[in-house]
PDB file of C-alpha atoms in Angstrom:
ATOM      1  CA  MET K   1     -51.584  12.081 -54.030  1.00  0.00           C
ATOM      2  CA  LYS K   2     -51.539   9.127 -51.673  1.00  0.00           C
ATOM      3  CA  PHE K   3     -50.946   9.461 -47.945  1.00  0.00           C
ATOM      4  CA  GLY K   4     -49.880   6.406 -45.920  1.00  0.00           C
ATOM      5  CA  ILE K   5     -50.858   6.573 -42.255  1.00  0.00           C
ATOM      6  CA  VAL K   6     -48.985   4.152 -40.008  1.00  0.00           C
ATOM      7  CA  THR K   7     -51.030   2.391 -37.339  1.00  0.00           C
ATOM      8  CA  PHE K   8     -48.991   1.170 -34.373  1.00  0.00           C
ATOM      9  CA  PRO K   9     -50.580  -0.659 -31.456  1.00  0.00           C
ATOM     10  CA  GLY K  10     -51.718   2.311 -29.367  1.00  0.00           C
ATOM     11  CA  SER K  11     -51.976   4.863 -32.167  1.00  0.00           C
ATOM     12  CA  ASN K  12     -55.116   6.924 -31.642  1.00  0.00           C
ATOM     13  CA  CYS K  13     -54.900   9.779 -34.137  1.00  0.00           C
ATOM     14  CA  ASP K  14     -54.631   7.608 -37.231  1.00  0.00           C
ATOM     15  CA  TYR K  15     -58.332   8.007 -37.947  1.00  0.00           C
ATOM     16  CA  ASP K  16     -58.158  11.784 -37.368  1.00  0.00           C
ATOM     17  CA  ALA K  17     -55.387  11.959 -39.959  1.00  0.00           C
ATOM     18  CA  PHE K  18     -57.323   9.708 -42.354  1.00  0.00           C
ATOM     19  CA  HIS K  19     -60.402  11.916 -41.981  1.00  0.00           C
ATOM     20  CA  ALA K  20     -58.413  15.116 -42.580  1.00  0.00           C
ATOM     21  CA  ILE K  21     -56.769  13.708 -45.704  1.00  0.00           C
ATOM     22  CA  THR K  22     -59.792  12.075 -47.298  1.00  0.00           C
ATOM     23  CA  GLU K  23     -62.683  14.302 -46.166  1.00  0.00           C
ATOM     24  CA  MET K  24     -61.070  17.722 -45.774  1.00  0.00           C
ATOM     25  CA  LEU K  25     -58.361  17.468 -48.420  1.00  0.00           C
ATOM     26  CA  GLY K  26     -60.089  15.059 -50.789  1.00  0.00           C
ATOM     27  CA  GLU K  27     -56.925  12.994 -51.302  1.00  0.00           C
ATOM     28  CA  ASP K  28     -56.277   9.260 -51.066  1.00  0.00           C
ATOM     29  CA  ALA K  29     -55.150   7.722 -47.789  1.00  0.00           C
ATOM     30  CA  VAL K  30     -54.348   4.197 -46.646  1.00  0.00           C
ATOM     31  CA  TYR K  31     -53.589   2.757 -43.238  1.00  0.00           C
ATOM     32  CA  LEU K  32     -50.215   1.031 -43.020  1.00  0.00           C
ATOM     33  CA  TRP K  33     -50.017  -1.701 -40.395  1.00  0.00           C
ATOM     34  CA  HIS K  34     -46.884  -1.508 -38.280  1.00  0.00           C
ATOM     35  CA  LYS K  35     -45.984  -5.158 -38.976  1.00  0.00           C
ATOM     36  CA  ASP K  36     -46.065  -4.707 -42.746  1.00  0.00           C
ATOM     37  CA  HIS K  37     -43.111  -3.903 -44.937  1.00  0.00           C
ATOM     38  CA  ASP K  38     -45.097  -2.235 -47.706  1.00  0.00           C
ATOM     39  CA  LEU K  39     -45.797   1.501 -48.005  1.00  0.00           C
ATOM     40  CA  GLN K  40     -48.390   0.621 -50.696  1.00  0.00           C
ATOM     41  CA  GLY K  41     -47.088   3.302 -53.043  1.00  0.00           C
ATOM     42  CA  SER K  42     -47.689   6.143 -50.590  1.00  0.00           C
ATOM     43  CA  ASP K  43     -46.199   9.511 -51.570  1.00  0.00           C
ATOM     44  CA  VAL K  44     -46.370  10.953 -48.064  1.00  0.00           C
ATOM     45  CA  ILE K  45     -46.041   9.058 -44.778  1.00  0.00           C
ATOM     46  CA  ILE K  46     -47.805  10.209 -41.625  1.00  0.00           C
ATOM     47  CA  LEU K  47     -46.671   8.932 -38.220  1.00  0.00           C
ATOM     48  CA  PRO K  48     -49.776   9.760 -36.190  1.00  0.00           C
ATOM     49  CA  GLY K  49     -50.340  10.649 -32.563  1.00  0.00           C
ATOM     50  CA  GLY K  50     -51.158   8.209 -29.814  1.00  0.00           C
ATOM     51  CA  PHE K  51     -49.376   6.053 -27.293  1.00  0.00           C
ATOM     52  CA  SER K  52     -47.628   3.433 -29.387  1.00  0.00           C
ATOM     53  CA  TYR K  53     -46.670   0.399 -27.314  1.00  0.00           C
ATOM     54  CA  GLY K  54     -48.136   2.106 -24.263  1.00  0.00           C
ATOM     55  CA  ASP K  55     -45.168   4.510 -24.185  1.00  0.00           C
ATOM     56  CA  TYR K  56     -43.231   1.629 -22.589  1.00  0.00           C
ATOM     57  CA  LEU K  57     -39.591   2.444 -21.873  1.00  0.00           C
ATOM     58  CA  ARG K  58     -39.947   5.908 -23.492  1.00  0.00           C
ATOM     59  CA  PRO K  59     -42.514   7.327 -25.925  1.00  0.00           C
ATOM     60  CA  GLY K  60     -41.598   6.080 -29.395  1.00  0.00           C
ATOM     61  CA  ALA K  61     -38.706   3.915 -28.214  1.00  0.00           C
ATOM     62  CA  ILE K  62     -40.308   0.598 -29.178  1.00  0.00           C
ATOM     63  CA  ALA K  63     -42.285   1.807 -32.195  1.00  0.00           C
ATOM     64  CA  ARG K  64     -39.108   2.742 -34.021  1.00  0.00           C
ATOM     65  CA  PHE K  65     -38.298  -0.975 -34.261  1.00  0.00           C
ATOM     66  CA  SER K  66     -41.606  -1.858 -35.915  1.00  0.00           C
ATOM     67  CA  PRO K  67     -41.038  -3.518 -39.305  1.00  0.00           C
ATOM     68  CA  ILE K  68     -42.759  -0.684 -41.200  1.00  0.00           C
ATOM     69  CA  MET K  69     -40.241   1.810 -39.783  1.00  0.00           C
ATOM     70  CA  GLN K  70     -37.485   0.295 -41.933  1.00  0.00           C
ATOM     71  CA  GLU K  71     -39.513   1.265 -44.986  1.00  0.00           C
ATOM     72  CA  VAL K  72     -40.359   4.677 -43.546  1.00  0.00           C
ATOM     73  CA  ALA K  73     -36.666   5.350 -42.890  1.00  0.00           C
ATOM     74  CA  ALA K  74     -35.784   4.311 -46.457  1.00  0.00           C
ATOM     75  CA  HIS K  75     -38.564   6.556 -47.794  1.00  0.00           C
ATOM     76  CA  ALA K  76     -37.206   9.466 -45.732  1.00  0.00           C
ATOM     77  CA  LYS K  77     -33.636   8.785 -46.840  1.00  0.00           C
ATOM     78  CA  ALA K  78     -34.765   8.926 -50.458  1.00  0.00           C
ATOM     79  CA  GLY K  79     -36.248  12.385 -49.819  1.00  0.00           C
ATOM     80  CA  GLY K  80     -39.855  11.267 -49.385  1.00  0.00           C
ATOM     81  CA  PRO K  81     -42.051  13.427 -47.158  1.00  0.00           C
ATOM     82  CA  VAL K  82     -42.682  12.185 -43.617  1.00  0.00           C
ATOM     83  CA  LEU K  83     -44.938  14.011 -41.170  1.00  0.00           C
ATOM     84  CA  GLY K  84     -44.625  13.035 -37.497  1.00  0.00           C
ATOM     85  CA  VAL K  85     -47.350  14.391 -35.254  1.00  0.00           C
ATOM     86  CA  CYS K  86     -47.117  14.171 -31.451  1.00  0.00           C
ATOM     87  CA  ASN K  87     -46.234  10.509 -30.805  1.00  0.00           C
ATOM     88  CA  GLY K  88     -45.109  10.484 -34.439  1.00  0.00           C
ATOM     89  CA  PHE K  89     -42.634  13.281 -33.601  1.00  0.00           C
ATOM     90  CA  GLN K  90     -41.391  11.239 -30.638  1.00  0.00           C
ATOM     91  CA  ILE K  91     -40.975   8.181 -32.867  1.00  0.00           C
ATOM     92  CA  ALA K  92     -39.132  10.195 -35.533  1.00  0.00           C
ATOM     93  CA  CYS K  93     -36.684  11.464 -32.892  1.00  0.00           C
ATOM     94  CA  GLU K  94     -36.152   7.994 -31.427  1.00  0.00           C
ATOM     95  CA  ALA K  95     -35.581   6.654 -34.938  1.00  0.00           C
ATOM     96  CA  GLY K  96     -32.941   9.294 -35.608  1.00  0.00           C
ATOM     97  CA  LEU K  97     -34.943  10.875 -38.437  1.00  0.00           C
ATOM     98  CA  LEU K  98     -34.900  14.104 -36.417  1.00  0.00           C
ATOM     99  CA  PRO K  99     -32.431  15.347 -33.782  1.00  0.00           C
ATOM    100  CA  GLY K 100     -33.243  15.782 -30.099  1.00  0.00           C
ATOM    101  CA  ALA K 101     -35.874  14.166 -27.910  1.00  0.00           C
ATOM    102  CA  LEU K 102     -39.217  14.803 -26.246  1.00  0.00           C
ATOM    103  CA  MET K 103     -39.238  14.638 -22.451  1.00  0.00           C
ATOM    104  CA  ARG K 104     -41.877  14.785 -19.722  1.00  0.00           C
ATOM    105  CA  ASN K 105     -43.705  18.142 -19.665  1.00  0.00           C
ATOM    106  CA  ALA K 106     -41.980  20.537 -17.279  1.00  0.00           C
ATOM    107  CA  ASN K 107     -45.137  20.962 -15.186  1.00  0.00           C
ATOM    108  CA  LEU K 108     -45.693  17.163 -15.084  1.00  0.00           C
ATOM    109  CA  GLN K 109     -49.260  17.657 -16.333  1.00  0.00           C
ATOM    110  CA  PHE K 110     -50.790  16.064 -19.375  1.00  0.00           C
ATOM    111  CA  VAL K 111     -51.720  19.131 -21.403  1.00  0.00           C
ATOM    112  CA  SER K 112     -54.781  19.008 -23.628  1.00  0.00           C
ATOM    113  CA  ALA K 113     -55.383  22.503 -24.924  1.00  0.00           C
ATOM    114  CA  LYS K 114     -55.627  24.688 -27.950  1.00  0.00           C
ATOM    115  CA  VAL K 115     -52.308  26.500 -28.212  1.00  0.00           C
ATOM    116  CA  ARG K 116     -50.802  29.055 -30.562  1.00  0.00           C
ATOM    117  CA  VAL K 117     -47.745  28.424 -32.670  1.00  0.00           C
ATOM    118  CA  ARG K 118     -45.807  30.900 -34.788  1.00  0.00           C
ATOM    119  CA  ILE K 119     -44.568  29.988 -38.244  1.00  0.00           C
ATOM    120  CA  GLU K 120     -40.781  30.366 -38.212  1.00  0.00           C
ATOM    121  CA  ASN K 121     -40.030  29.257 -41.747  1.00  0.00           C
ATOM    122  CA  SER K 122     -42.534  29.199 -44.598  1.00  0.00           C
ATOM    123  CA  ASP K 123     -40.041  27.999 -47.187  1.00  0.00           C
ATOM    124  CA  THR K 124     -40.588  24.293 -46.606  1.00  0.00           C
ATOM    125  CA  MET K 125     -42.684  21.624 -48.296  1.00  0.00           C
ATOM    126  CA  PHE K 126     -44.958  21.635 -45.229  1.00  0.00           C
ATOM    127  CA  THR K 127     -45.452  25.376 -44.644  1.00  0.00           C
ATOM    128  CA  ASN K 128     -45.255  27.142 -48.013  1.00  0.00           C
ATOM    129  CA  LEU K 129     -48.883  28.294 -47.834  1.00  0.00           C
ATOM    130  CA  TYR K 130     -48.338  30.067 -44.513  1.00  0.00           C
ATOM    131  CA  GLU K 131     -46.697  33.417 -43.902  1.00  0.00           C
ATOM    132  CA  ARG K 132     -43.607  33.618 -41.756  1.00  0.00           C
ATOM    133  CA  GLY K 133     -44.598  35.098 -38.381  1.00  0.00           C
ATOM    134  CA  GLU K 134     -48.209  34.001 -38.775  1.00  0.00           C
ATOM    135  CA  VAL K 135     -49.798  32.641 -35.583  1.00  0.00           C
ATOM    136  CA  LEU K 136     -51.875  29.454 -35.821  1.00  0.00           C
ATOM    137  CA  ARG K 137     -54.370  28.032 -33.366  1.00  0.00           C
ATOM    138  CA  ILE K 138     -53.795  24.271 -33.081  1.00  0.00           C
ATOM    139  CA  PRO K 139     -54.551  21.741 -30.336  1.00  0.00           C
ATOM    140  CA  VAL K 140     -51.949  19.825 -28.361  1.00  0.00           C
ATOM    141  CA  ALA K 141     -52.547  16.732 -26.237  1.00  0.00           C
ATOM    142  CA  HIS K 142     -49.453  15.201 -24.680  1.00  0.00           C
ATOM    143  CA  GLY K 143     -47.601  14.383 -21.488  1.00  0.00           C
ATOM    144  CA  ASP K 144     -44.127  14.176 -23.008  1.00  0.00           C
ATOM    145  CA  GLY K 145     -43.735  17.168 -25.313  1.00  0.00           C
ATOM    146  CA  ARG K 146     -40.784  19.075 -23.916  1.00  0.00           C
ATOM    147  CA  TYR K 147     -38.351  19.347 -26.812  1.00  0.00           C
ATOM    148  CA  VAL K 148     -34.759  18.923 -25.689  1.00  0.00           C
ATOM    149  CA  ALA K 149     -31.469  18.915 -27.586  1.00  0.00           C
ATOM    150  CA  SER K 150     -27.914  20.032 -26.885  1.00  0.00           C
ATOM    151  CA  ALA K 151     -27.175  23.750 -27.231  1.00  0.00           C
ATOM    152  CA  GLU K 152     -25.079  22.980 -30.331  1.00  0.00           C
ATOM    153  CA  VAL K 153     -27.968  21.151 -31.993  1.00  0.00           C
ATOM    154  CA  LEU K 154     -30.420  23.915 -31.083  1.00  0.00           C
ATOM    155  CA  ASP K 155     -28.073  26.569 -32.509  1.00  0.00           C
ATOM    156  CA  GLU K 156     -27.649  24.530 -35.679  1.00  0.00           C
ATOM    157  CA  LEU K 157     -31.421  24.070 -36.094  1.00  0.00           C
ATOM    158  CA  GLU K 158     -31.952  27.813 -35.726  1.00  0.00           C
ATOM    159  CA  ALA K 159     -29.079  28.774 -38.022  1.00  0.00           C
ATOM    160  CA  GLU K 160     -30.365  26.457 -40.743  1.00  0.00           C
ATOM    161  CA  GLY K 161     -33.987  27.601 -40.469  1.00  0.00           C
ATOM    162  CA  ARG K 162     -35.059  24.163 -39.279  1.00  0.00           C
ATOM    163  CA  VAL K 163     -37.155  25.352 -36.354  1.00  0.00           C
ATOM    164  CA  ILE K 164     -40.546  25.522 -38.081  1.00  0.00           C
ATOM    165  CA  PHE K 165     -43.012  26.192 -35.251  1.00  0.00           C
ATOM    166  CA  ARG K 166     -42.627  27.906 -31.876  1.00  0.00           C
ATOM    167  CA  TYR K 167     -45.181  28.288 -29.110  1.00  0.00           C
ATOM    168  CA  ALA K 168     -46.227  31.947 -28.957  1.00  0.00           C
ATOM    169  CA  ASP K 169     -49.016  34.178 -27.695  1.00  0.00           C
ATOM    170  CA  ALA K 170     -51.735  35.720 -29.882  1.00  0.00           C
ATOM    171  CA  ASN K 171     -49.401  38.538 -30.921  1.00  0.00           C
ATOM    172  CA  GLY K 172     -46.692  36.119 -31.919  1.00  0.00           C
ATOM    173  CA  THR K 173     -44.536  36.933 -28.901  1.00  0.00           C
ATOM    174  CA  LEU K 174     -42.575  34.055 -27.408  1.00  0.00           C
ATOM    175  CA  SER K 175     -43.002  33.650 -23.669  1.00  0.00           C
ATOM    176  CA  ALA K 176     -42.832  31.004 -20.977  1.00  0.00           C
ATOM    177  CA  ASP K 177     -46.598  31.377 -20.503  1.00  0.00           C
ATOM    178  CA  ALA K 178     -47.233  30.438 -24.132  1.00  0.00           C
ATOM    179  CA  ASN K 179     -45.022  27.360 -23.822  1.00  0.00           C
ATOM    180  CA  PRO K 180     -47.263  24.476 -22.689  1.00  0.00           C
ATOM    181  CA  ASN K 181     -44.531  21.971 -21.870  1.00  0.00           C
ATOM    182  CA  GLY K 182     -41.271  23.815 -21.205  1.00  0.00           C
ATOM    183  CA  SER K 183     -39.740  23.057 -24.610  1.00  0.00           C
ATOM    184  CA  GLU K 184     -36.287  24.511 -25.178  1.00  0.00           C
ATOM    185  CA  ARG K 185     -36.551  27.869 -26.967  1.00  0.00           C
ATOM    186  CA  ASN K 186     -40.342  27.389 -27.285  1.00  0.00           C
ATOM    187  CA  ILE K 187     -39.785  24.846 -30.062  1.00  0.00           C
ATOM    188  CA  ALA K 188     -42.977  23.094 -31.194  1.00  0.00           C
ATOM    189  CA  GLY K 189     -41.775  21.608 -34.483  1.00  0.00           C
ATOM    190  CA  ILE K 190     -38.584  21.017 -36.455  1.00  0.00           C
ATOM    191  CA  ILE K 191     -37.582  19.718 -39.862  1.00  0.00           C
ATOM    192  CA  SER K 192     -34.803  17.360 -40.981  1.00  0.00           C
ATOM    193  CA  ASP K 193     -31.671  18.638 -42.692  1.00  0.00           C
ATOM    194  CA  GLY K 194     -33.043  17.324 -45.967  1.00  0.00           C
ATOM    195  CA  GLY K 195     -36.257  19.306 -45.406  1.00  0.00           C
ATOM    196  CA  ASN K 196     -38.510  16.284 -45.919  1.00  0.00           C
ATOM    197  CA  VAL K 197     -39.197  15.072 -42.370  1.00  0.00           C
ATOM    198  CA  LEU K 198     -41.309  17.358 -40.188  1.00  0.00           C
ATOM    199  CA  GLY K 199     -42.023  16.620 -36.547  1.00  0.00           C
ATOM    200  CA  LEU K 200     -44.366  18.667 -34.367  1.00  0.00           C
ATOM    201  CA  MET K 201     -46.243  18.198 -31.114  1.00  0.00           C
ATOM    202  CA  PRO K 202     -49.419  20.129 -32.109  1.00  0.00           C
ATOM    203  CA  HIS K 203     -52.075  18.281 -34.105  1.00  0.00           C
ATOM    204  CA  PRO K 204     -52.733  19.950 -37.487  1.00  0.00           C
ATOM    205  CA  GLU K 205     -55.056  17.085 -38.449  1.00  0.00           C
ATOM    206  CA  ARG K 206     -57.360  18.103 -35.609  1.00  0.00           C
ATOM    207  CA  ALA K 207     -57.460  21.684 -36.874  1.00  0.00           C
ATOM    208  CA  CYS K 208     -58.897  21.076 -40.319  1.00  0.00           C
ATOM    209  CA  SER K 209     -62.483  22.234 -39.875  1.00  0.00           C
ATOM    210  CA  PRO K 210     -64.192  25.327 -38.459  1.00  0.00           C
ATOM    211  CA  LEU K 211     -66.529  22.840 -36.767  1.00  0.00           C
ATOM    212  CA  LEU K 212     -63.567  21.724 -34.654  1.00  0.00           C
ATOM    213  CA  GLY K 213     -62.713  25.296 -33.748  1.00  0.00           C
ATOM    214  CA  SER K 214     -59.881  25.857 -36.204  1.00  0.00           C
ATOM    215  CA  ASN K 215     -58.915  25.082 -39.755  1.00  0.00           C
ATOM    216  CA  ASP K 216     -55.411  26.473 -39.394  1.00  0.00           C
ATOM    217  CA  GLY K 217     -53.985  23.006 -40.002  1.00  0.00           C
ATOM    218  CA  VAL K 218     -55.395  22.597 -43.492  1.00  0.00           C
ATOM    219  CA  ARG K 219     -52.702  24.609 -45.211  1.00  0.00           C
ATOM    220  CA  LEU K 220     -50.011  22.314 -43.849  1.00  0.00           C
ATOM    221  CA  PHE K 221     -51.477  19.460 -45.888  1.00  0.00           C
ATOM    222  CA  GLU K 222     -52.209  21.734 -48.855  1.00  0.00           C
ATOM    223  CA  SER K 223     -48.592  22.909 -48.713  1.00  0.00           C
ATOM    224  CA  ILE K 224     -47.450  19.314 -49.185  1.00  0.00           C
ATOM    225  CA  LEU K 225     -49.808  18.935 -52.133  1.00  0.00           C
ATOM    226  CA  SER K 226     -48.628  22.111 -53.825  1.00  0.00           C
ATOM    227  CA  ARG K 227     -44.930  21.389 -53.314  1.00  0.00           C
ATOM    228  CA  VAL K 228     -44.841  17.672 -53.935  1.00  0.00           C
ATOM    229  CA  ALA K 229     -47.213  17.770 -56.901  1.00  0.00           C
ATOM    230  CA  ALA K 230     -45.260  20.661 -58.467  1.00  0.00           C
TER     231      ALA K 230
ATOM    232  CA  MET U   1     -22.165 -19.989 -22.087  1.00  0.00           C
ATOM    233  CA  ALA U   2     -23.498 -19.085 -18.675  1.00  0.00           C
ATOM    234  CA  ARG U   3     -26.390 -17.030 -17.490  1.00  0.00           C
ATOM    235  CA  PHE U   4     -25.770 -13.641 -15.876  1.00  0.00           C
ATOM    236  CA  ARG U   5     -27.979 -11.103 -14.207  1.00  0.00           C
ATOM    237  CA  ILE U   6     -27.204  -7.427 -14.767  1.00  0.00           C
ATOM    238  CA  ALA U   7     -28.928  -4.362 -13.357  1.00  0.00           C
ATOM    239  CA  VAL U   8     -28.953  -1.067 -15.208  1.00  0.00           C
ATOM    240  CA  HIS U   9     -29.637   2.365 -13.721  1.00  0.00           C
ATOM    241  CA  ILE U  10     -30.921   5.009 -16.123  1.00  0.00           C
ATOM    242  CA  THR U  11     -31.177   8.605 -14.948  1.00  0.00           C
ATOM    243  CA  PRO U  12     -31.973  11.938 -16.597  1.00  0.00           C
ATOM    244  CA  ARG U  13     -28.854  13.524 -18.081  1.00  0.00           C
ATOM    245  CA  LYS U  14     -27.220  15.844 -15.545  1.00  0.00           C
ATOM    246  CA  GLY U  15     -28.022  19.463 -16.242  1.00  0.00           C
ATOM    247  CA  LEU U  16     -31.360  18.743 -17.896  1.00  0.00           C
ATOM    248  CA  LEU U  17     -34.539  19.788 -16.137  1.00  0.00           C
ATOM    249  CA  ASP U  18     -35.895  16.825 -14.155  1.00  0.00           C
ATOM    250  CA  PRO U  19     -39.438  17.820 -13.175  1.00  0.00           C
ATOM    251  CA  GLN U  20     -40.188  14.430 -11.596  1.00  0.00           C
ATOM    252  CA  GLY U  21     -37.105  14.641  -9.421  1.00  0.00           C
ATOM    253  CA  ASN U  22     -37.993  18.195  -8.417  1.00  0.00           C
ATOM    254  CA  ALA U  23     -41.558  17.203  -7.527  1.00  0.00           C
ATOM    255  CA  VAL U  24     -40.291  14.380  -5.305  1.00  0.00           C
ATOM    256  CA  LYS U  25     -37.748  16.712  -3.712  1.00  0.00           C
ATOM    257  CA  ASP U  26     -40.485  19.237  -2.899  1.00  0.00           C
ATOM    258  CA  ALA U  27     -42.617  16.468  -1.373  1.00  0.00           C
ATOM    259  CA  LEU U  28     -39.690  15.317   0.779  1.00  0.00           C
ATOM    260  CA  HIS U  29     -39.167  18.901   1.963  1.00  0.00           C
ATOM    261  CA  THR U  30     -42.862  19.086   2.847  1.00  0.00           C
ATOM    262  CA  LEU U  31     -42.460  15.891   4.873  1.00  0.00           C
ATOM    263  CA  GLY U  32     -39.678  17.515   6.856  1.00  0.00           C
ATOM    264  CA  PHE U  33     -36.643  16.097   5.049  1.00  0.00           C
ATOM    265  CA  LYS U  34     -35.288  19.612   4.618  1.00  0.00           C
ATOM    266  CA  ALA U  35     -31.715  18.466   4.057  1.00  0.00           C
ATOM    267  CA  VAL U  36     -32.524  16.924   0.662  1.00  0.00           C
ATOM    268  CA  ARG U  37     -30.703  18.846  -2.057  1.00  0.00           C
ATOM    269  CA  ASN U  38     -31.304  16.840  -5.224  1.00  0.00           C
ATOM    270  CA  VAL U  39     -33.558  14.015  -6.350  1.00  0.00           C
ATOM    271  CA  HIS U  40     -33.444  12.303  -9.715  1.00  0.00           C
ATOM    272  CA  VAL U  41     -36.069   9.833 -10.858  1.00  0.00           C
ATOM    273  CA  GLY U  42     -35.026   7.285 -13.442  1.00  0.00           C
ATOM    274  CA  ARG U  43     -35.496   3.638 -14.357  1.00  0.00           C
ATOM    275  CA  TYR U  44     -34.011   0.452 -12.956  1.00  0.00           C
ATOM    276  CA  ILE U  45     -33.849  -2.460 -15.365  1.00  0.00           C
ATOM    277  CA  VAL U  46     -32.805  -5.978 -14.398  1.00  0.00           C
ATOM    278  CA  LEU U  47     -32.114  -8.439 -17.167  1.00  0.00           C
ATOM    279  CA  GLU U  48     -30.691 -11.913 -17.516  1.00  0.00           C
ATOM    280  CA  THR U  49     -28.579 -12.838 -20.496  1.00  0.00           C
ATOM    281  CA  GLU U  50     -26.447 -15.695 -21.738  1.00  0.00           C
ATOM    282  CA  ALA U  51     -22.769 -14.825 -22.180  1.00  0.00           C
ATOM    283  CA  TYR U  52     -19.332 -16.439 -22.154  1.00  0.00           C
ATOM    284  CA  ASP U  53     -18.287 -14.495 -19.083  1.00  0.00           C
ATOM    285  CA  ALA U  54     -19.191 -11.475 -16.968  1.00  0.00           C
ATOM    286  CA  ILE U  55     -17.109  -9.078 -19.087  1.00  0.00           C
ATOM    287  CA  ALA U  56     -18.867 -10.138 -22.260  1.00  0.00           C
ATOM    288  CA  ALA U  57     -22.253  -9.823 -20.570  1.00  0.00           C
ATOM    289  CA  GLU U  58     -21.451  -6.292 -19.430  1.00  0.00           C
ATOM    290  CA  GLU U  59     -20.260  -5.302 -22.887  1.00  0.00           C
ATOM    291  CA  THR U  60     -23.449  -6.616 -24.462  1.00  0.00           C
ATOM    292  CA  VAL U  61     -25.638  -4.746 -21.985  1.00  0.00           C
ATOM    293  CA  THR U  62     -23.675  -1.539 -22.605  1.00  0.00           C
ATOM    294  CA  ASP U  63     -24.501  -1.954 -26.283  1.00  0.00           C
ATOM    295  CA  MET U  64     -28.171  -2.491 -25.394  1.00  0.00           C
ATOM    296  CA  CYS U  65     -28.164   0.737 -23.379  1.00  0.00           C
ATOM    297  CA  ARG U  66     -26.720   2.705 -26.283  1.00  0.00           C
ATOM    298  CA  LYS U  67     -29.189   1.255 -28.785  1.00  0.00           C
ATOM    299  CA  LEU U  68     -32.426   1.057 -26.815  1.00  0.00           C
ATOM    300  CA  LEU U  69     -32.517   1.096 -23.035  1.00  0.00           C
ATOM    301  CA  ALA U  70     -31.307   4.704 -22.628  1.00  0.00           C
ATOM    302  CA  ASN U  71     -31.889   7.709 -24.849  1.00  0.00           C
ATOM    303  CA  PRO U  72     -28.450   9.092 -25.734  1.00  0.00           C
ATOM    304  CA  VAL U  73     -29.833  12.644 -25.921  1.00  0.00           C
ATOM    305  CA  THR U  74     -31.478  12.820 -22.523  1.00  0.00           C
ATOM    306  CA  GLU U  75     -30.295   9.991 -20.285  1.00  0.00           C
ATOM    307  CA  ASP U  76     -27.196   8.583 -18.601  1.00  0.00           C
ATOM    308  CA  PHE U  77     -26.800   4.931 -17.652  1.00  0.00           C
ATOM    309  CA  GLU U  78     -24.737   2.900 -15.235  1.00  0.00           C
ATOM    310  CA  ILE U  79     -24.343  -0.861 -15.325  1.00  0.00           C
ATOM    311  CA  GLU U  80     -23.840  -2.948 -12.209  1.00  0.00           C
ATOM    312  CA  SER U  81     -21.374  -5.834 -12.314  1.00  0.00           C
ATOM    313  CA  ALA U  82     -22.765  -9.001 -13.856  1.00  0.00           C
ATOM    314  CA  VAL U  83     -23.547 -11.752 -11.366  1.00  0.00           C
ATOM    315  CA  PRO U  84     -24.310 -15.418 -12.108  1.00  0.00           C
ATOM    316  CA  ALA U  85     -28.080 -15.826 -12.425  1.00  0.00           C
TER     317      ALA U  85
END
């Protein structure tokens, strides 16, 4: 399987994603330059973390107009898998691939920490190798990660099982203390109505090796392999 | 066609948590401005554009706000009257 990793000016997790895919997963990966119009036959698109366009205007607001995003949107519309991590989640929201938005952390601090997230739905192409209710240890590193949407949208996401990750404590209990950025309803990651676009603030690609303190992120990528290959 | 200057105010949507505004409010209270009740921190954008008249310029900038300058989920915007640039 071939993963296409988009590099915007200011992306800084593209190499982390490349390393996770090629070294930890043993799959093919290519970098896709933001000015190109060619996904180079990629099966899965990753919008990586970073600070595309310096977060000018709003995080992700300018990146969504990059030429490659037209192709990414077409890929998503055709049901192709798209994984947006951190800045990639912000870009996906700005591009309308996912509902809602990511705002400044409630405590105004840039948070760089290993957090815990609870799996809310394991029946997706990104989480089928996890158990529902399982708690993962995954790093976050962001200043604008507070997920916000209207109450109607939040209710709809919950009713349709589209909230995939929530910040929780070690026992899987949701609390304000476990929520690093003040996200509505402790939401850390959501999926599109078609089930093929996942956005999350935590970095699964940085949790793919015991050497890095956690390999809880590996199964997210393996889930894609098992579902998309099958 | 003439050139117009338009200013746009973008503020956090009312009712949403505005941590920057709250932090500034707390600082003002600390400074002794105890009467301050609410502070909202947003963006102020000034742009110049060619248009047939002021109305057309304002309509175009409204479109820009909807498509890029403001996030429809989290922000409100107000446009000042277009003035000749």
